[in-house]
Amino acid sequence: MLQAKAGQFFSSGHTNNWAVLVCTSRFWFNYRHVANTLSVYRSVKRLGIPDSHIVLMLADDMACNHRNPKPATVFSHKNMELNVYGDDVEVDYRGYEVTVENFLRVLTGRLPPSTPRSKRLLSDDHSNILIYLTGHGGNGFLKFQDSEEISNVELADAFEQMWTKRRYNELLFIIDTCQGASMYERFYSPNLMALASSQVGEDSLSHQPDLAIGVHLMDRYTFYLLEFLEDIHPASTANMNDLFKVCPKSQCVSTPGHRTDLFLRDPGNVLITDFFGSVRKVEITMETINLTAPMVKVTSHIKCYREELTVLSSRTKG
Amino acid sequence: MGLLSDPNRRRALTKLLTRLNAPICGMPVDWLVKTMQSRGLEVFTQSFTRKLPFPDENKERYMVRGTNVYGILRAPRAPRTEALVLSAPCSEGNNNNQAVGLLLGLAQYFRSQIHWAKDIIFLVNEHDLIGMQAWLEGYHHTNTTGGDWSPLQGRGGSIQAALSLELSSDVITSLDLVLEGLNGQLPNLDLANLFYAFCQKIGVLCTIQGKLQRNDWDTTSGYSHAAQTMMLMVLKQASGRPWGDHGLFLRYHIEAASIRGINSFRQYKTDTTTIGRLLEGMYRKLNNLLERLHQSYFFYLMPSLSRFVSIGYYMPAFGLLAVILLLRALDLWVQLGASPPGTEDGPSSPGVLSILTPVVISHMTGVALYTLPILSQEMAVQHFPVSETEAVVLTAIAIYTAGLALPHNTHRLLQGEGTEEGWRVLKLVALLYLAVLLGCTALINFSLGFILALSLVPIAAFITPHTPKALSAAIMVLLSPGCTLLYCVFVFQELQETPVSLQDGWMLFLSVISQGILDHALYGSLVYPLLALLIYPCWLLLWNILFWK
């Protein structure tokens, strides 16, 4: 019986997890974007990914902003229930370092030799990477720092570079901005799964203002995402189909979307912890398992499927 | 006009008061300094002196001396680069006795908050606008109006926004927002929107021009109410004087407004704590600002607090009036081009000299109207039993009326002028001059430009030497700038629901003239020089054309 399940141990094909979490907006009234990113950071750390494998990019410092009536805190729930800042937040790119150029260099690995390890994405072809972007966006672009934009074509090309350089095994892309679905329209590399908080033409809305702090604390999609992730623990068997159900239109007001056509495995077989946690599959057993039977490695599948994939596959509406 | 119009009696009283060392406006400087310091502010004072060109009815003396007291609440964690100002003028008697108390209460409350990212300056200024002008000039290191003040010891960075409080009783039924500033400048509309939003939120009645908003927009009476409110704003903006202490901030690109508490004996009253909450909310919003207010309109007219008419809507109305002048000028140009040249013995054009003469004489009358009233007040007071203010105003009116006699006199000076072409060329010049003048005025102060256009464009368009003289002369005098001002005074009083009799209206008119002259001398208001040096000569040119022989 365990032998039957042995296939599961090698099914995902990844050996390490990375996360790149980016908040692209600055200024005090964009408090919620920093809170969004820190909430995902918190979940990802709790589920096991260490700081050395997380590249956290925050465009502004909300905790120490002069206008913050609760200095050194960033709250994600009103009435100050949950402080996502804490003592052990390690920000790798801060303030004006969060630029489109730096983001793309992190993804593609083309950084100057003097860049420290904490600022690099040192992934290999067995890494599962989670990329989370939040900020202000539009149809086909995401605004960085109120002064520049990244387009969906640039992002798709960056992912293609990553694929060609064998920098990921599988990649989960989550974006929480207005018209977020436009950012994953142009992807054409294999093994990409994407989620967005709203469709083209829709705005992503913020969740709740806190009257003491005076700003909106979170965006709706990430608020419900955080609620969902709080229930996930390292041994959880929740899969991607559950993630797609997070924040239906009744809660989010916008329609979240996802795209799985470039992904080789069935989303129902992909565990949440494959991307959000750093989980080692360890099961203690006294039995012996016969591993001499040939096992089909996933990487060969990838080589077969690559020729079949067309460049601009059809969009998947959520 | 004024309690002490006999200069001898006034001098006696002044001597008595100076001997007794009793100030007319007592500002408790030491007490204010001590109280502000005890609330944790950095307190500084500024003393200033100002010599008025003539003593007006409020001040009753030439030299005004005073002290401004201000305390700076430093932002706990921010660098000292930006500031907000909350000011309360210290007026005589019971005029503003509650505002300073509220200011000090707010200072104490704000001191205990840590979320201030800008310094807050609590300013108590003496002698209203004079003190405010001295403070602003000292703060920005400029001296445009020739006052004498001591330099400021403490500063707070660049001021982003300012509010001025006027509360005369501790029980308020509504709050009035005053926006019009010097030379008709207005703060950004976002400041008015901010005030309105907070009034709605806290549940305080708010008014603009002292009128409550009505909900029936579609009915005739609702529409006329809104139109009346807007007309009040137009008249206030056209006067070019700052209608609150905030009016002087606008020149330095600081968005400012005045909030006045009104007690109109309604049933529902609000207390000072509610007003404090409203102000706290407004200041917290201003604190969160990262840039100066610039997203909303700077040029607008408000028929009510929740509606506005932007410049894109009202400028075409003025444009159409100005087009009349240009079309008439075009018509004259065509006529001049079509008339056969060289039909006279003299030079083919009527000669620059005959055009230049009326122009020069009109402008010199304008210069006389601008300078003589103030210069000759001493002489007038010696010869006539009037006070200095009355002397100034009556001299101005005398020069204005004397200008009506000019065309007859200039004709005695020159001979041989008076051709058909002559008056056409003069009218062409006058029309273009008026069009440029009104255009520039409307750009800076739309209300002033529009009111002047309404009265001057008809006469400029129709006046020729061939229209019936008596009727045209009467119409010209009735539509002259001076009479327009008189009508505006009556209309203003009517709209404010305090209509005045002819006698009181005339006294009000005289005081408006004296205030206009004083505003120009003290704060740099441009209405008086514009009317005296540019509009009045233009009107005289048209008067000259009417009596062309």
Coordinates of C-alpha atoms in Angstrom, one line a residue, chain A residues 27-29 63-72 211-215, chain B residues 76-79 82 114-118 201 284 286-291:
Chain A
F27 CA 2.9 56.3 0.4
W28 CA 0.9 56.1 3.6
F29 CA -2.5 55.5 1.9
A63 CA 5.7 50.4 10.3
C64 CA 8.0 53.4 10.9
N65 CA 6.0 55.9 8.9
H66 CA 5.5 59.2 10.8
R67 CA 1.8 58.9 10.4
N68 CA 1.5 55.5 11.9
P69 CA -0.2 55.9 15.3
K70 CA 1.0 52.4 16.3
P71 CA 4.7 52.6 15.4
A72 CA 6.5 49.4 14.5
L211 CA -10.6 54.2 12.2
A212 CA -7.7 54.5 14.7
I213 CA -5.0 54.1 12.0
G214 CA -7.0 55.9 9.4
V215 CA -6.3 53.8 6.3
Chain B
P76 CA 7.3 63.7 17.2
R77 CA 9.1 61.7 14.6
A78 CA 9.1 63.7 11.4
P79 CA 11.8 66.0 10.1
E82 CA 6.3 70.8 6.5
I114 CA 2.1 60.7 18.0
H115 CA 0.8 60.5 14.5
W116 CA 1.6 64.0 13.4
A117 CA 3.9 64.1 10.4
K118 CA 3.9 67.9 10.1
K201 CA -19.7 63.1 9.2
R284 CA -5.6 64.6 10.6
L286 CA -4.3 67.3 6.1
N287 CA -1.6 65.6 8.1
N288 CA -1.9 62.5 5.8
L289 CA -1.3 64.6 2.7
L290 CA 1.9 63.9 0.9
E291 CA 1.7 66.8 -1.5

